[in-house]
Amino acid sequence: MFERIWRAAIAPLIAAVAAVAVSSIALLISGNDPLDAFLEMWKTIDSTESVVLIINRAVPYYISGVAVAIGFKMNLFNIGSNGQYLLAALIAGWAGAEVSLPPLLHVPFIFLVAVSVGGLWALIAAILNVTRNVNVVVSTIMLNYIAIGLSSFLLAEVFRDDENGGLVAQTKEIPASAQIPSLNRLFGFFGFDFAPGVDLYGFLPFAILLGIGYHVLLNRSRFGYDLRLSGMNADAARAAGVNPKRMVLITLFLSGAVAGMIGLPYLLADPNFQKYGDAFPTMVGFTGLGIALLGRNSPVGIAAAAIVWATIERATQRLGPIGVPPEIGQILQGSFLLVAVIAYEVVRRRNEAAAVAAAAAVTGESASPPPELTVGQESPV
């Protein structure tokens, strides 16, 4: 058990050490003391307020990571999650403000609109792939630009709220029946005190349920087995009766549907938004790509990666006033991700080599790879 934990933790530990080392070098080059900078970062996150803000920031990052990971499991790189969630957030925010429903129906209605828009937008890339063999990476990237342009047009010309004088491009604010209350009161019963104006997203339980559903679907269902088999060996999946085109359609639709929920924590749980406008966060989908890679497509790993990502962003917010370039946070994130991906691959290969050696020791055979065949020589198999 401890060996498994060590093998799972060694790559992130190496990445963390490397990220700190690279960031320290960058700080020294810029004429700053790394120790002072990291102490200031620690002071920034060493409070209940910071913990709440980190969790709030990590929730949409986690949803974004899960959306991308669904495609990764089948070797489908859904680079278009950013456009999918922006278009879904716009239409869901507009639709939620235009209808009047009781709370038990209003929130599910906005969920339904968001996942439908995100899934259908991703389905365009899936249809292009199965009918015209268009590369998913290329099509989803192009659809990002189309979604951004389309959402900008719809916001300015169709869904704009003219009641505020038209000074700000935004939709109407969704009514109270569609707003998810914060978890402050719930955690207050357990003795947690929250600073005024700091609310723990009520969307957090939905993100946890999403992670559980992702795990069950991918690891405890026939569909998940077919999806993973298609990603590992498409020919074997086809031989087992799996329709590869059907799997591409369903997988990309699910990935887009989850991506459509990325903006819902802001719309439904953040009192600073609760409408779609020019100030709405616009790059969360791209962040999910790195978080999915860092978390190795595991629900727990993605959660840890989202928290680490959000922690770095929060910790570097107060570096500017003390003269430290705030870009040090981007250096931390980038070096952490790069080294983690490399370390994961090195550890994976070492584990595979150890497994081959162990199997060879049990069977009494050599662990060396089979010799290459010369020209004209037939394989003994």
Coordinates of C-alpha atoms in Angstrom, one line a residue:
M1 CA 0.0 0.0 0.0
F2 CA 2.7 2.5 1.0
E3 CA 4.6 1.6 -2.2
R4 CA 1.6 2.4 -4.3
I5 CA 1.2 5.8 -2.5
W6 CA 4.8 6.5 -3.0
R7 CA 4.7 5.7 -6.7
A8 CA 1.6 8.0 -7.0
A9 CA 3.2 10.9 -5.1
I10 CA 6.7 10.8 -6.4
A11 CA 6.0 12.6 -9.7
P12 CA 4.0 15.5 -8.1
L13 CA 6.7 15.9 -5.5
I14 CA 9.4 16.1 -8.1
A15 CA 7.3 18.6 -10.1
A16 CA 6.8 20.8 -7.0
V17 CA 10.5 20.9 -6.2
A18 CA 11.4 21.7 -9.8
A19 CA 8.7 24.4 -10.0
V20 CA 10.0 26.1 -6.8
A21 CA 13.6 25.9 -8.1
V22 CA 12.7 27.4 -11.5
S23 CA 10.6 30.1 -9.9
S24 CA 13.5 30.9 -7.4
I25 CA 15.9 31.3 -10.3
A26 CA 13.4 33.7 -12.1
L27 CA 13.1 35.7 -8.8
L28 CA 16.8 36.0 -8.5
I29 CA 17.2 37.1 -12.1
S30 CA 14.5 39.8 -11.4
G31 CA 16.5 41.0 -8.4
N32 CA 14.1 39.6 -5.7
D33 CA 14.7 37.4 -2.7
P34 CA 12.9 34.0 -3.3
L35 CA 12.5 33.5 0.4
D36 CA 10.7 36.8 0.9
A37 CA 8.4 36.1 -2.1
F38 CA 7.4 32.6 -0.9
L39 CA 6.8 33.9 2.7
E40 CA 4.5 36.5 1.3
M41 CA 2.7 33.9 -0.7
W42 CA 2.2 31.8 2.4
K43 CA 0.9 34.7 4.4
T44 CA -1.7 35.3 1.6
I45 CA -3.1 31.9 1.7
D46 CA -2.9 31.4 5.5
S47 CA -6.4 32.4 6.4
T48 CA -9.9 31.0 6.3
E49 CA -10.9 33.7 3.7
S50 CA -8.1 32.5 1.4
V51 CA -9.1 28.9 1.8
V52 CA -12.7 29.7 0.8
L53 CA -11.6 31.8 -2.2
I54 CA -9.3 29.0 -3.3
I55 CA -12.1 26.4 -3.2
N56 CA -14.4 28.8 -5.1
R57 CA -11.8 29.3 -7.8
A58 CA -11.0 25.5 -7.9
V59 CA -14.6 24.5 -8.5
P60 CA -14.9 25.7 -12.2
Y61 CA -11.3 24.5 -12.8
Y62 CA -12.3 21.0 -11.6
I63 CA -15.4 20.9 -13.9
S64 CA -13.2 22.0 -16.7
G65 CA -10.6 19.3 -16.0
V66 CA -13.3 16.6 -15.9
A67 CA -14.7 17.8 -19.2
V68 CA -11.4 17.5 -20.9
A69 CA -10.5 14.2 -19.2
I70 CA -13.6 12.5 -20.6
G71 CA -12.2 13.0 -24.1
F72 CA -8.6 12.2 -23.0
K73 CA -9.8 8.8 -21.8
M74 CA -10.6 7.9 -25.5
N75 CA -7.6 9.8 -26.9
L76 CA -10.0 12.5 -28.1
F77 CA -8.5 16.0 -27.4
N78 CA -11.4 18.3 -26.8
I79 CA -9.6 21.6 -27.1
G80 CA -12.9 23.4 -27.6
S81 CA -14.2 23.3 -24.0
N82 CA -13.5 27.1 -23.7
G83 CA -15.9 27.9 -26.5
Q84 CA -18.4 25.3 -25.4
Y85 CA -18.7 26.8 -21.9
L86 CA -18.8 30.4 -23.0
L87 CA -21.7 29.8 -25.5
A88 CA -23.5 27.6 -22.9
A89 CA -23.1 30.2 -20.1
L90 CA -24.4 32.9 -22.4
I91 CA -27.5 31.0 -23.5
A92 CA -28.2 29.5 -20.1
G93 CA -27.8 32.9 -18.4
W94 CA -30.2 34.5 -20.9
A95 CA -32.7 31.6 -20.7
G96 CA -32.6 31.5 -16.9
A97 CA -33.4 35.2 -16.7
E98 CA -36.3 35.0 -19.2
V99 CA -38.4 32.3 -17.4
S100 CA -40.1 32.3 -14.1
L101 CA -40.0 29.0 -12.3
P102 CA -40.0 27.7 -8.7
P103 CA -36.4 27.0 -7.4
L104 CA -36.8 23.2 -7.7
L105 CA -37.3 23.6 -11.4
H106 CA -35.4 26.8 -12.2
V107 CA -31.9 25.5 -11.3
P108 CA -32.4 22.2 -13.2
F109 CA -33.7 24.2 -16.2
I110 CA -30.5 26.2 -16.4
F111 CA -28.5 23.1 -16.0
L112 CA -30.3 21.4 -18.8
V113 CA -29.8 24.4 -21.1
A114 CA -26.1 24.6 -20.3
V115 CA -25.3 21.0 -20.8
S116 CA -27.4 20.8 -24.0
V117 CA -25.7 23.8 -25.6
G118 CA -22.2 22.6 -24.6
G119 CA -22.9 19.0 -25.7
L120 CA -24.4 20.0 -29.1
W121 CA -21.6 22.4 -29.8
A122 CA -19.0 19.6 -29.2
L123 CA -21.2 17.3 -31.3
I124 CA -20.3 19.3 -34.4
A125 CA -16.7 18.3 -34.1
A126 CA -17.7 14.7 -33.5
I127 CA -19.9 14.6 -36.6
L128 CA -17.1 16.1 -38.7
N129 CA -14.8 13.4 -37.4
V130 CA -17.0 10.4 -38.1
T131 CA -18.3 11.6 -41.4
R132 CA -15.4 13.5 -42.9
N133 CA -12.5 12.3 -40.8
V134 CA -11.7 15.8 -39.7
N135 CA -9.2 15.9 -36.9
V136 CA -10.9 16.6 -33.5
V137 CA -8.1 18.9 -32.3
V138 CA -8.3 21.1 -35.4
S139 CA -12.1 21.2 -35.5
T140 CA -12.5 22.0 -31.8
I141 CA -9.9 24.8 -31.9
M142 CA -11.7 26.4 -34.9
L143 CA -15.0 26.0 -33.2
N144 CA -13.6 27.9 -30.2
Y145 CA -13.2 31.0 -32.4
I146 CA -16.6 30.5 -33.9
A147 CA -18.2 30.2 -30.4
I148 CA -16.4 33.3 -29.1
G149 CA -17.5 35.3 -32.1
L150 CA -21.0 34.0 -32.0
S151 CA -21.4 34.6 -28.3
S152 CA -20.1 38.2 -28.7
F153 CA -22.6 38.8 -31.4
L154 CA -25.5 37.3 -29.5
L155 CA -24.6 39.2 -26.4
A156 CA -24.4 42.5 -28.2
E157 CA -27.3 42.2 -30.6
V158 CA -29.8 39.6 -29.2
F159 CA -29.4 38.9 -25.5
R160 CA -28.3 42.3 -24.3
D161 CA -30.1 43.8 -21.3
D162 CA -31.3 47.2 -22.5
E163 CA -32.8 48.1 -19.1
N164 CA -29.5 49.1 -17.7
G165 CA -29.1 51.8 -20.3
G166 CA -27.1 49.7 -22.6
L167 CA -23.8 50.9 -21.1
V168 CA -22.6 47.4 -20.3
A169 CA -23.0 44.4 -22.6
Q170 CA -24.7 41.8 -20.3
T171 CA -27.7 39.7 -20.0
K172 CA -30.4 40.2 -17.4
E173 CA -29.6 39.0 -13.9
I174 CA -31.1 35.6 -13.1
P175 CA -33.8 35.8 -10.4
A176 CA -33.4 34.6 -6.9
S177 CA -35.2 31.3 -7.6
A178 CA -32.3 30.2 -9.8
Q179 CA -29.5 31.3 -7.4
I180 CA -27.8 28.6 -5.3
P181 CA -27.3 29.8 -1.7
S182 CA -23.8 29.7 -0.2
L183 CA -22.6 27.1 2.2
N184 CA -21.7 29.6 4.9
R185 CA -24.6 28.8 7.1
L186 CA -24.1 25.1 6.8
F187 CA -20.4 25.3 7.8
G188 CA -21.3 27.9 10.4
F189 CA -23.0 25.1 12.4
F190 CA -19.6 23.4 12.7
G191 CA -17.8 26.5 14.1
F192 CA -16.4 28.0 10.8
D193 CA -16.4 31.8 10.7
F194 CA -16.5 33.6 7.3
A195 CA -15.4 37.1 6.7
P196 CA -18.1 39.5 5.5
G197 CA -18.6 39.3 1.8
V198 CA -16.8 35.9 1.5
D199 CA -19.2 33.1 0.4
L200 CA -18.4 29.5 -0.1
Y201 CA -19.9 28.4 -3.4
G202 CA -23.1 26.4 -3.0
F203 CA -22.1 24.8 -6.3
L204 CA -19.4 22.8 -4.5
P205 CA -21.7 19.7 -3.8
F206 CA -22.6 19.6 -7.5
A207 CA -18.9 19.5 -8.4
I208 CA -18.3 16.6 -5.9
L209 CA -21.3 14.7 -7.4
L210 CA -19.8 15.3 -10.9
G211 CA -16.5 13.7 -9.8
I212 CA -18.3 10.7 -8.3
G213 CA -20.4 10.3 -11.4
Y214 CA -17.3 10.6 -13.6
H215 CA -15.6 7.8 -11.6
V216 CA -18.6 5.5 -11.7
L217 CA -19.2 6.1 -15.4
L218 CA -15.6 5.6 -16.5
N219 CA -14.6 2.8 -14.1
R220 CA -17.8 1.0 -13.0
S221 CA -19.9 0.8 -16.1
R222 CA -19.9 -1.1 -19.5
F223 CA -19.9 2.3 -21.3
G224 CA -16.8 3.4 -19.4
Y225 CA -15.1 0.1 -20.3
D226 CA -15.9 0.5 -23.9
L227 CA -14.7 4.1 -23.9
R228 CA -11.4 3.2 -22.2
L229 CA -10.9 0.2 -24.5
S230 CA -11.5 2.4 -27.6
G231 CA -8.9 4.8 -26.3
M232 CA -6.3 2.1 -25.6
N233 CA -6.8 -0.1 -28.7
A234 CA -9.4 0.9 -31.3
D235 CA -9.0 -2.4 -33.2
A236 CA -9.5 -4.5 -30.1
A237 CA -12.6 -2.4 -29.3
R238 CA -14.0 -2.9 -32.8
A239 CA -13.3 -6.7 -32.6
A240 CA -15.2 -6.7 -29.3
G241 CA -18.3 -5.2 -31.0
V242 CA -17.8 -1.6 -30.0
N243 CA -19.0 0.9 -32.7
P244 CA -16.1 3.4 -32.9
K245 CA -18.1 6.1 -34.6
R246 CA -20.9 5.9 -32.0
M247 CA -18.3 6.1 -29.2
V248 CA -16.8 9.2 -30.7
L249 CA -20.2 10.9 -30.9
I250 CA -21.2 10.0 -27.3
T251 CA -17.8 10.8 -25.8
L252 CA -17.5 14.2 -27.3
F253 CA -21.1 15.0 -26.5
L254 CA -20.5 14.1 -22.8
S255 CA -17.3 16.1 -22.8
G256 CA -19.1 19.1 -24.2
A257 CA -22.0 18.7 -21.9
V258 CA -19.7 18.8 -18.8
A259 CA -17.9 21.7 -20.3
G260 CA -21.2 23.5 -20.6
M261 CA -21.4 23.5 -16.8
I262 CA -18.0 25.3 -16.3
G263 CA -19.7 28.7 -16.2
L264 CA -22.6 27.7 -13.9
P265 CA -20.7 28.3 -10.6
Y266 CA -20.4 31.9 -11.6
L267 CA -24.0 32.2 -12.9
L268 CA -25.7 30.4 -10.1
A269 CA -23.5 30.7 -7.0
D270 CA -21.3 33.9 -7.3
P271 CA -23.1 37.1 -6.2
N272 CA -20.6 39.1 -8.3
F273 CA -21.9 37.6 -11.5
Q274 CA -25.3 35.9 -11.8
K275 CA -25.4 37.1 -15.3
Y276 CA -23.3 36.8 -18.4
G277 CA -21.4 39.9 -19.6
D278 CA -18.1 41.4 -20.6
A279 CA -16.6 40.7 -17.2
F280 CA -17.5 37.0 -17.3
P281 CA -14.4 34.7 -16.9
T282 CA -13.3 33.6 -20.4
M283 CA -10.3 31.3 -20.1
V284 CA -11.3 28.6 -17.7
G285 CA -11.7 26.0 -20.4
F286 CA -8.1 26.3 -21.5
T287 CA -7.0 26.0 -17.9
G288 CA -8.8 22.6 -17.7
L289 CA -6.4 21.2 -20.3
G290 CA -3.5 21.6 -18.0
I291 CA -5.4 20.5 -14.9
A292 CA -6.6 17.2 -16.6
L293 CA -3.0 16.5 -17.6
L294 CA -1.7 17.3 -14.1
G295 CA -4.4 15.2 -12.5
R296 CA -3.8 12.2 -14.8
N297 CA -7.5 12.1 -15.7
S298 CA -8.3 10.8 -12.3
P299 CA -11.2 12.5 -10.4
V300 CA -9.1 12.8 -7.2
G301 CA -6.0 13.9 -9.2
I302 CA -8.0 16.5 -11.1
A303 CA -9.4 17.9 -7.8
A304 CA -5.9 18.1 -6.3
A305 CA -4.6 19.8 -9.5
A306 CA -7.4 22.3 -9.4
I307 CA -6.7 23.2 -5.8
V308 CA -3.0 23.6 -6.5
W309 CA -3.7 25.8 -9.5
A310 CA -6.1 28.0 -7.6
T311 CA -3.7 28.2 -4.6
I312 CA -0.9 29.5 -6.8
E313 CA -3.2 32.1 -8.3
R314 CA -4.4 33.2 -4.9
A315 CA -0.9 33.2 -3.4
T316 CA 0.6 35.4 -6.0
Q317 CA -2.1 38.2 -5.8
R318 CA -0.2 40.2 -3.2
L319 CA 3.3 40.0 -4.8
G320 CA 2.8 43.1 -6.9
P321 CA 2.6 45.6 -4.0
I322 CA 5.9 44.4 -2.6
G323 CA 7.7 44.7 -5.9
V324 CA 7.7 41.1 -7.0
P325 CA 6.4 40.4 -10.6
P326 CA 3.0 38.6 -10.3
E327 CA 4.0 36.6 -13.4
I328 CA 5.9 34.4 -11.0
G329 CA 2.6 32.5 -10.6
Q330 CA 2.5 31.6 -14.2
I331 CA 6.1 30.4 -14.1
L332 CA 5.2 28.2 -11.1
Q333 CA 2.2 26.8 -12.9
G334 CA 3.9 26.2 -16.2
S335 CA 7.0 24.6 -14.7
F336 CA 5.0 22.5 -12.3
L337 CA 2.8 21.2 -15.2
L338 CA 5.8 20.6 -17.6
V339 CA 7.9 18.7 -15.0
A340 CA 4.9 16.8 -13.7
V341 CA 4.0 15.4 -17.2
I342 CA 7.6 14.4 -17.8
A343 CA 7.9 12.8 -14.3
Y344 CA 4.6 10.9 -14.8
E345 CA 5.9 9.4 -18.0
V346 CA 9.3 8.5 -16.5
V347 CA 7.6 6.9 -13.5
R348 CA 5.1 5.0 -15.7
R349 CA 7.9 3.5 -17.8
R350 CA 9.9 2.5 -14.7
N351 CA 6.8 0.9 -13.2
E352 CA 6.2 -1.0 -16.5
A353 CA 9.8 -2.2 -16.5
A354 CA 9.5 -3.3 -12.9
A355 CA 6.3 -5.2 -13.7
V356 CA 7.9 -6.9 -16.7
A357 CA 10.9 -7.9 -14.6
A358 CA 8.6 -9.3 -11.8
A359 CA 6.6 -11.3 -14.3
A360 CA 9.8 -12.7 -15.9
A361 CA 11.1 -13.6 -12.4
V362 CA 7.9 -15.6 -11.7
T363 CA 8.0 -17.4 -15.1
G364 CA 11.7 -17.8 -15.1
E365 CA 12.0 -16.1 -18.5
S366 CA 14.3 -13.2 -19.5
A367 CA 12.9 -9.7 -19.0
S368 CA 14.8 -8.4 -22.0
P369 CA 12.7 -7.5 -25.1
P370 CA 12.5 -10.1 -27.9
P371 CA 15.3 -9.8 -30.5
E372 CA 14.4 -8.0 -33.7
L373 CA 13.8 -10.2 -36.7
T374 CA 16.2 -10.0 -39.6
V375 CA 15.0 -9.8 -43.2
G376 CA 13.5 -13.1 -44.3
Q377 CA 13.3 -14.5 -40.8
E378 CA 9.8 -15.6 -39.6
S379 CA 8.4 -14.9 -36.2
P380 CA 8.2 -18.0 -34.0
V381 CA 4.7 -16.9 -32.9

